[in-house]
Amino acid sequence: MIEHDVVIVGAGLAGMRAALEVCRDLDVALLTKVYPSRSHSGAAQGGIAASLANSEDDSWEEHMFDTVKGGDYLSDQDAVEEYVKSASRVIYELEHMGCVFSRTPDGRIAQRSFGGHSRPRACFSADRTGHAILHALHEQVMKNSRSIKVYSEWFMHSLIIEDGQCRGVVVSDVRTGAVEVIQAKAVVFATGGYGRAFQITTNAFASTADGVLAAFNSGIPLEDAEFVQFHPSGLYRQGILFSEAARGEGGYLLNGLGKRFMEKYAPERMELAPRDIVARAEQSEIDAGRGVNGEDFIHLDLRHLGEARIMERLPQIRQLGIDFISVDCVKEPLPIQPTAHYSMGGIPTDKFGAVVMDAEGTRVNGFFAAGECACVSVHGANRLGTNSLLDAVVFGERAGRSALEYAKSVASPSVNESREKTRVLSQFEEIFQREGSESYNDIRNEMKVVMTAKCGVFRDAESLAQCIEKIKALQVRYKKGKVTDKGRLFNTELYEIIELGNMLKMAEIISTAALARKESRGGHFRSDFPKRNDVDFLHHSLVYPSDGDGLELKTKPVVITRHQPAERTY
Amino acid sequence: MATFRIKRYNPEKQPEAYYEDFDLDIPSGATLLDCINLIKWTKDGSLSYRMSCRSAICGSCGMKANGHALLACQRQASSLLDKDGTVTIEPLGNMKPIKDLVVDFKPFWEKIDRIKPYLQPGEEPPPEKERTQSPEQFRLIDDTSTCIMCGNCYSDCNTLEVDGNFLGPAALAKAQRFVSDSRDQNTHERVRELSKPGGIWDCTHCAECVERCPKPARPFYRIKEIMTVALEEGVHNNNGARHALSFTRSVKASGRLNENQLPVESMGYFNIKGLLELVPVGLRMLLKGKIPPIIHKSIDDVKDVKRIFKDLKQ
């Protein structure tokens, strides 16, 4: 059995920031199913928000209001307040660590405009901000290698919780297939999102709900799962991300008639309205037959920015267009469509990063979560661009500190190693023994298609019921899949099968929560209930596992402090 | 119909690697990664490789296509086919294969670790806000900071193929990230370390890494930048720096290379052991009639060369 004081699962921004906190006093295992530098945080492009006021006046109060309004008043405002107040400090700390930022002429961190933010507060490193921060944190992790042991290419299978106390995780080494138990006094999850459940998504192949499902399988509810953000600028058909920074720098959205259609949907903020509004506007244009050439895409036009500006501020986007579709955005507009991007929901935590079980905020001893896998909730029903990197850093630090304090206060818990290992080994065996003829590829594709079509930008009771029915049928077929690789060595097929199982469950949870929320708020839009309904639905949702394979829905109140819910227009 | 000739290796089943052909209709607009995924998901689930972001930022899907390293997600598959409609896919080079297209990155990361890959800002506590850095200073580390650690440069590095001790292009590009960072206070110590055997002067200037880099990081250019800083910092007491300086002196003085002087000056006049090591090479050259003329002559237009040097200095 492997023993550490604290084990952190996931080595993106939140996980590494947490590790740097824990390693001040204790020994920490940092586990990732890829390598730290391959984490999906690195794909974030446009920026990280903070009211530094480096290019015009700004304040945390304005950042807070923008965040709460952007989240359609579902954010917990006590958490938002502490979050935006921490922003400047954590960004200065990243800068001190060595993070590379674009600069103003007088050498301060440059800031630009972003959707839903009333001030230019996105600090950035050209159009690779996530990458810059990820590598800066990775550098610090390498510097602290004496107290942080990195387990690259290890997969986390399950969480060990006994008598209300978290005791470690069951993991396996992808390279050898060996199953191990890591015993720890505290566990931090920073496992990211689950966008791979959708056909069109910006998410990496690794974003497959392993963390949230491991928590769920331990009896922990998932909060606000129905709120999935669709990003307005995904590359047509592929879904990969073209940063919102393209619009922040002044890019236009054009429909098939060559018209800037946002004036119809958000006359004041135009292309810089929050993502939920822009994504719905795009989909409405496409659905009305006003896509380009009548097809399912619209245009992102950057030509008027000029080559020099594009090369200085958006070089990666230009290269992506050239490499992936042979379109140079200096000369031609880019074809884009809405794409599943971010999960506002996740493992419920308090504002200190401690996982909570219920509406009363009862903590699970020794279990913490941060980043996209967690739901604090600061983003409410819709996250503003550049607020996620900030979330990962602020709550990564907080979860790390909470885990550190907790771990220092308790003795090593006991773990029944053989029982825990046997559970995972028998899961492997069960998969290897499947004699079915179903193709996992078909099952995965059908899940992704139905989630995008029936549980996407627009949803209604009928589409969601169809979606749930289809997902349940796929779950049955999943048990009869055909396995080709039964070896131990770097068996990526085995891990893809396990990930698919997790995503099928997650898809059911998302669509079930979406069916229950009979209103439209932020990223969740019900065509049959197109208005926000604060009387019946101003609450978070909690989905619990119930007997057998069932789901049980509960609610949790929203914390409202400074800003009473108001009409949301841009 | 295209043929993907993939190098397969699974030591659990048989010790030798072999090639297997997969025929596939390439869907319109499909990247190489899309095609390899289709092969795995519809033809042979046991095919192993790494991949994640599919947008050329995570650096997972490095592999060789037709002998050269690339990111599978970044290239249209159809552009890689030869006349017969075949593309040959192999694992990255200079690293030990584990299974199929998966190689062991351990030595790669150990070398990154060796260059102290983190900012060393000195003892002084940081300011309350950010350290300032001008846009010009930012530009010195802009390209190097785009590196995604994919290992493509490491795979195709010609020096690494014969010298496993060479730090390699990725680690050296990462080193330039700190050597040229206005916030780092350890420049001199860094270039001193990087001038040792295995460091910058062991690069053979083939620039293969520039060709293979999927980002603007382009390691060889970064290596040249470290060399410049090392010479500016007066770190001359090594064969590489002496070689570069001797080379420059000779060309500046005569417009051509003094090939008799160069090896001696590179070793250093007081480096008796090093000079003795040159003797057998010299003797072999003598026997084969390859010794350059003993009397070194200038080229006719040496004035022009001197003018170029003068202009460059300004």
PDB file of C-alpha atoms in Angstrom, chain A residues 276-419:
ATOM      1  CA  ASP A 276     -25.070  31.547 -22.699  1.00  0.00           C
ATOM      2  CA  ILE A 277     -26.728  34.471 -24.485  1.00  0.00           C
ATOM      3  CA  VAL A 278     -24.316  34.487 -27.432  1.00  0.00           C
ATOM      4  CA  ALA A 279     -24.506  30.701 -27.859  1.00  0.00           C
ATOM      5  CA  ARG A 280     -28.319  30.812 -27.877  1.00  0.00           C
ATOM      6  CA  ALA A 281     -28.282  33.699 -30.361  1.00  0.00           C
ATOM      7  CA  GLU A 282     -26.043  31.703 -32.695  1.00  0.00           C
ATOM      8  CA  GLN A 283     -28.167  28.571 -32.391  1.00  0.00           C
ATOM      9  CA  SER A 284     -31.333  30.621 -32.999  1.00  0.00           C
ATOM     10  CA  GLU A 285     -29.835  32.036 -36.210  1.00  0.00           C
ATOM     11  CA  ILE A 286     -28.782  28.557 -37.330  1.00  0.00           C
ATOM     12  CA  ASP A 287     -32.182  27.049 -36.441  1.00  0.00           C
ATOM     13  CA  ALA A 288     -33.930  29.841 -38.402  1.00  0.00           C
ATOM     14  CA  GLY A 289     -31.947  28.877 -41.494  1.00  0.00           C
ATOM     15  CA  ARG A 290     -29.630  31.872 -41.253  1.00  0.00           C
ATOM     16  CA  GLY A 291     -26.445  29.863 -40.816  1.00  0.00           C
ATOM     17  CA  VAL A 292     -23.746  30.401 -43.441  1.00  0.00           C
ATOM     18  CA  ASN A 293     -24.921  28.709 -46.682  1.00  0.00           C
ATOM     19  CA  GLY A 294     -27.882  27.473 -44.634  1.00  0.00           C
ATOM     20  CA  GLU A 295     -25.506  25.124 -42.777  1.00  0.00           C
ATOM     21  CA  ASP A 296     -25.029  24.670 -39.035  1.00  0.00           C
ATOM     22  CA  PHE A 297     -22.420  27.364 -38.545  1.00  0.00           C
ATOM     23  CA  ILE A 298     -21.962  31.113 -38.447  1.00  0.00           C
ATOM     24  CA  HIS A 299     -18.890  33.276 -39.018  1.00  0.00           C
ATOM     25  CA  LEU A 300     -16.363  34.747 -36.593  1.00  0.00           C
ATOM     26  CA  ASP A 301     -14.875  37.653 -38.502  1.00  0.00           C
ATOM     27  CA  LEU A 302     -11.500  39.065 -37.386  1.00  0.00           C
ATOM     28  CA  ARG A 303     -10.358  40.548 -40.677  1.00  0.00           C
ATOM     29  CA  HIS A 304     -10.824  44.149 -39.583  1.00  0.00           C
ATOM     30  CA  LEU A 305      -8.421  43.661 -36.647  1.00  0.00           C
ATOM     31  CA  GLY A 306      -5.494  43.428 -39.041  1.00  0.00           C
ATOM     32  CA  GLU A 307      -2.590  41.018 -39.167  1.00  0.00           C
ATOM     33  CA  ALA A 308      -0.383  42.839 -36.644  1.00  0.00           C
ATOM     34  CA  ARG A 309      -3.029  42.813 -33.895  1.00  0.00           C
ATOM     35  CA  ILE A 310      -3.933  39.197 -34.616  1.00  0.00           C
ATOM     36  CA  MET A 311      -0.287  38.110 -34.469  1.00  0.00           C
ATOM     37  CA  GLU A 312       0.291  39.966 -31.212  1.00  0.00           C
ATOM     38  CA  ARG A 313      -2.877  39.000 -29.373  1.00  0.00           C
ATOM     39  CA  LEU A 314      -4.353  35.925 -31.104  1.00  0.00           C
ATOM     40  CA  PRO A 315      -1.500  34.027 -32.759  1.00  0.00           C
ATOM     41  CA  GLN A 316      -2.596  30.581 -31.624  1.00  0.00           C
ATOM     42  CA  ILE A 317      -6.117  31.042 -32.968  1.00  0.00           C
ATOM     43  CA  ARG A 318      -4.761  32.010 -36.345  1.00  0.00           C
ATOM     44  CA  GLN A 319      -2.536  28.916 -36.415  1.00  0.00           C
ATOM     45  CA  LEU A 320      -5.410  26.641 -35.346  1.00  0.00           C
ATOM     46  CA  GLY A 321      -7.518  27.919 -38.249  1.00  0.00           C
ATOM     47  CA  ILE A 322      -4.686  27.381 -40.703  1.00  0.00           C
ATOM     48  CA  ASP A 323      -3.804  23.890 -39.394  1.00  0.00           C
ATOM     49  CA  PHE A 324      -7.286  22.492 -38.889  1.00  0.00           C
ATOM     50  CA  ILE A 325      -9.364  23.940 -41.726  1.00  0.00           C
ATOM     51  CA  SER A 326      -6.899  25.844 -43.912  1.00  0.00           C
ATOM     52  CA  VAL A 327      -8.600  29.155 -43.075  1.00  0.00           C
ATOM     53  CA  ASP A 328      -6.380  32.151 -42.323  1.00  0.00           C
ATOM     54  CA  CYS A 329      -8.473  34.476 -40.173  1.00  0.00           C
ATOM     55  CA  VAL A 330      -6.465  37.453 -41.395  1.00  0.00           C
ATOM     56  CA  LYS A 331      -8.098  36.919 -44.788  1.00  0.00           C
ATOM     57  CA  GLU A 332     -11.277  34.896 -44.178  1.00  0.00           C
ATOM     58  CA  PRO A 333     -13.852  34.523 -41.406  1.00  0.00           C
ATOM     59  CA  LEU A 334     -13.786  31.349 -39.279  1.00  0.00           C
ATOM     60  CA  PRO A 335     -16.738  28.914 -39.305  1.00  0.00           C
ATOM     61  CA  ILE A 336     -17.965  28.367 -35.746  1.00  0.00           C
ATOM     62  CA  GLN A 337     -20.853  26.842 -33.790  1.00  0.00           C
ATOM     63  CA  PRO A 338     -21.808  26.493 -30.091  1.00  0.00           C
ATOM     64  CA  THR A 339     -19.780  23.785 -28.354  1.00  0.00           C
ATOM     65  CA  ALA A 340     -20.072  22.156 -24.914  1.00  0.00           C
ATOM     66  CA  HIS A 341     -17.337  23.786 -22.873  1.00  0.00           C
ATOM     67  CA  TYR A 342     -17.681  23.930 -19.118  1.00  0.00           C
ATOM     68  CA  SER A 343     -19.620  22.315 -16.311  1.00  0.00           C
ATOM     69  CA  MET A 344     -20.898  24.857 -13.800  1.00  0.00           C
ATOM     70  CA  GLY A 345     -22.044  21.958 -11.642  1.00  0.00           C
ATOM     71  CA  GLY A 346     -20.054  19.304  -9.818  1.00  0.00           C
ATOM     72  CA  ILE A 347     -19.095  18.047  -6.387  1.00  0.00           C
ATOM     73  CA  PRO A 348     -20.664  20.416  -3.831  1.00  0.00           C
ATOM     74  CA  THR A 349     -18.137  22.243  -1.655  1.00  0.00           C
ATOM     75  CA  ASP A 350     -18.216  25.092   0.796  1.00  0.00           C
ATOM     76  CA  LYS A 351     -16.161  28.209   0.209  1.00  0.00           C
ATOM     77  CA  PHE A 352     -13.149  26.579   1.858  1.00  0.00           C
ATOM     78  CA  GLY A 353     -13.058  23.730  -0.639  1.00  0.00           C
ATOM     79  CA  ALA A 354     -14.465  21.127   1.760  1.00  0.00           C
ATOM     80  CA  VAL A 355     -16.944  18.717   0.162  1.00  0.00           C
ATOM     81  CA  VAL A 356     -20.431  18.932   1.658  1.00  0.00           C
ATOM     82  CA  MET A 357     -23.157  16.291   1.654  1.00  0.00           C
ATOM     83  CA  ASP A 358     -26.385  18.230   1.884  1.00  0.00           C
ATOM     84  CA  ALA A 359     -28.265  21.522   1.957  1.00  0.00           C
ATOM     85  CA  GLU A 360     -27.105  22.073   5.543  1.00  0.00           C
ATOM     86  CA  GLY A 361     -23.443  22.041   4.521  1.00  0.00           C
ATOM     87  CA  THR A 362     -22.472  18.877   6.410  1.00  0.00           C
ATOM     88  CA  ARG A 363     -18.823  18.174   5.599  1.00  0.00           C
ATOM     89  CA  VAL A 364     -17.369  14.864   4.465  1.00  0.00           C
ATOM     90  CA  ASN A 365     -14.324  14.541   6.715  1.00  0.00           C
ATOM     91  CA  GLY A 366     -11.074  14.613   4.811  1.00  0.00           C
ATOM     92  CA  PHE A 367     -12.514  15.142   1.334  1.00  0.00           C
ATOM     93  CA  PHE A 368     -11.947  18.344  -0.628  1.00  0.00           C
ATOM     94  CA  ALA A 369     -12.521  19.446  -4.221  1.00  0.00           C
ATOM     95  CA  ALA A 370     -11.633  22.394  -6.445  1.00  0.00           C
ATOM     96  CA  GLY A 371     -11.737  23.576 -10.014  1.00  0.00           C
ATOM     97  CA  GLU A 372     -14.229  22.483 -12.660  1.00  0.00           C
ATOM     98  CA  CYS A 373     -15.118  19.233 -10.888  1.00  0.00           C
ATOM     99  CA  ALA A 374     -16.347  21.220  -7.894  1.00  0.00           C
ATOM    100  CA  CYS A 375     -19.436  23.376  -7.455  1.00  0.00           C
ATOM    101  CA  VAL A 376     -18.838  26.067  -4.819  1.00  0.00           C
ATOM    102  CA  SER A 377     -20.901  27.707  -6.497  1.00  0.00           C
ATOM    103  CA  VAL A 378     -19.372  30.927  -7.765  1.00  0.00           C
ATOM    104  CA  HIS A 379     -20.513  30.570 -11.373  1.00  0.00           C
ATOM    105  CA  GLY A 380     -24.174  29.921 -10.698  1.00  0.00           C
ATOM    106  CA  ALA A 381     -26.096  29.113 -13.857  1.00  0.00           C
ATOM    107  CA  ASN A 382     -23.507  30.486 -16.268  1.00  0.00           C
ATOM    108  CA  ARG A 383     -19.799  31.123 -15.886  1.00  0.00           C
ATOM    109  CA  LEU A 384     -18.197  34.259 -17.293  1.00  0.00           C
ATOM    110  CA  GLY A 385     -15.139  33.796 -19.473  1.00  0.00           C
ATOM    111  CA  THR A 386     -11.814  34.098 -17.546  1.00  0.00           C
ATOM    112  CA  ASN A 387     -13.558  33.258 -14.269  1.00  0.00           C
ATOM    113  CA  SER A 388     -12.683  29.551 -14.489  1.00  0.00           C
ATOM    114  CA  LEU A 389      -8.904  29.911 -14.346  1.00  0.00           C
ATOM    115  CA  LEU A 390      -9.459  32.200 -11.384  1.00  0.00           C
ATOM    116  CA  ASP A 391     -11.765  29.616  -9.785  1.00  0.00           C
ATOM    117  CA  ALA A 392      -9.130  26.896 -10.225  1.00  0.00           C
ATOM    118  CA  VAL A 393      -6.373  28.983  -8.664  1.00  0.00           C
ATOM    119  CA  VAL A 394      -8.386  30.516  -5.797  1.00  0.00           C
ATOM    120  CA  PHE A 395     -10.201  27.366  -4.757  1.00  0.00           C
ATOM    121  CA  GLY A 396      -7.222  25.140  -5.554  1.00  0.00           C
ATOM    122  CA  GLU A 397      -5.309  27.128  -2.971  1.00  0.00           C
ATOM    123  CA  ARG A 398      -8.220  27.031  -0.508  1.00  0.00           C
ATOM    124  CA  ALA A 399      -8.861  23.306  -0.901  1.00  0.00           C
ATOM    125  CA  GLY A 400      -5.135  22.674  -0.510  1.00  0.00           C
ATOM    126  CA  ARG A 401      -4.959  24.729   2.663  1.00  0.00           C
ATOM    127  CA  SER A 402      -8.074  23.097   4.101  1.00  0.00           C
ATOM    128  CA  ALA A 403      -6.670  19.642   3.312  1.00  0.00           C
ATOM    129  CA  LEU A 404      -3.363  20.577   4.908  1.00  0.00           C
ATOM    130  CA  GLU A 405      -5.011  21.805   8.106  1.00  0.00           C
ATOM    131  CA  TYR A 406      -7.278  18.781   8.275  1.00  0.00           C
ATOM    132  CA  ALA A 407      -4.490  16.271   7.623  1.00  0.00           C
ATOM    133  CA  LYS A 408      -2.335  17.812  10.354  1.00  0.00           C
ATOM    134  CA  SER A 409      -5.146  17.291  12.852  1.00  0.00           C
ATOM    135  CA  VAL A 410      -5.809  13.570  12.315  1.00  0.00           C
ATOM    136  CA  ALA A 411      -3.955  10.267  12.519  1.00  0.00           C
ATOM    137  CA  SER A 412      -3.540   7.955   9.522  1.00  0.00           C
ATOM    138  CA  PRO A 413      -6.843   6.181   8.988  1.00  0.00           C
ATOM    139  CA  SER A 414      -6.976   2.429   8.542  1.00  0.00           C
ATOM    140  CA  VAL A 415      -7.870   0.970   5.159  1.00  0.00           C
ATOM    141  CA  ASN A 416      -8.909  -2.537   4.188  1.00  0.00           C
ATOM    142  CA  GLU A 417      -6.448  -2.751   1.317  1.00  0.00           C
ATOM    143  CA  SER A 418      -7.316  -6.135  -0.095  1.00  0.00           C
ATOM    144  CA  ARG A 419     -11.042  -5.446  -0.131  1.00  0.00           C
TER     145      ARG A 419
END
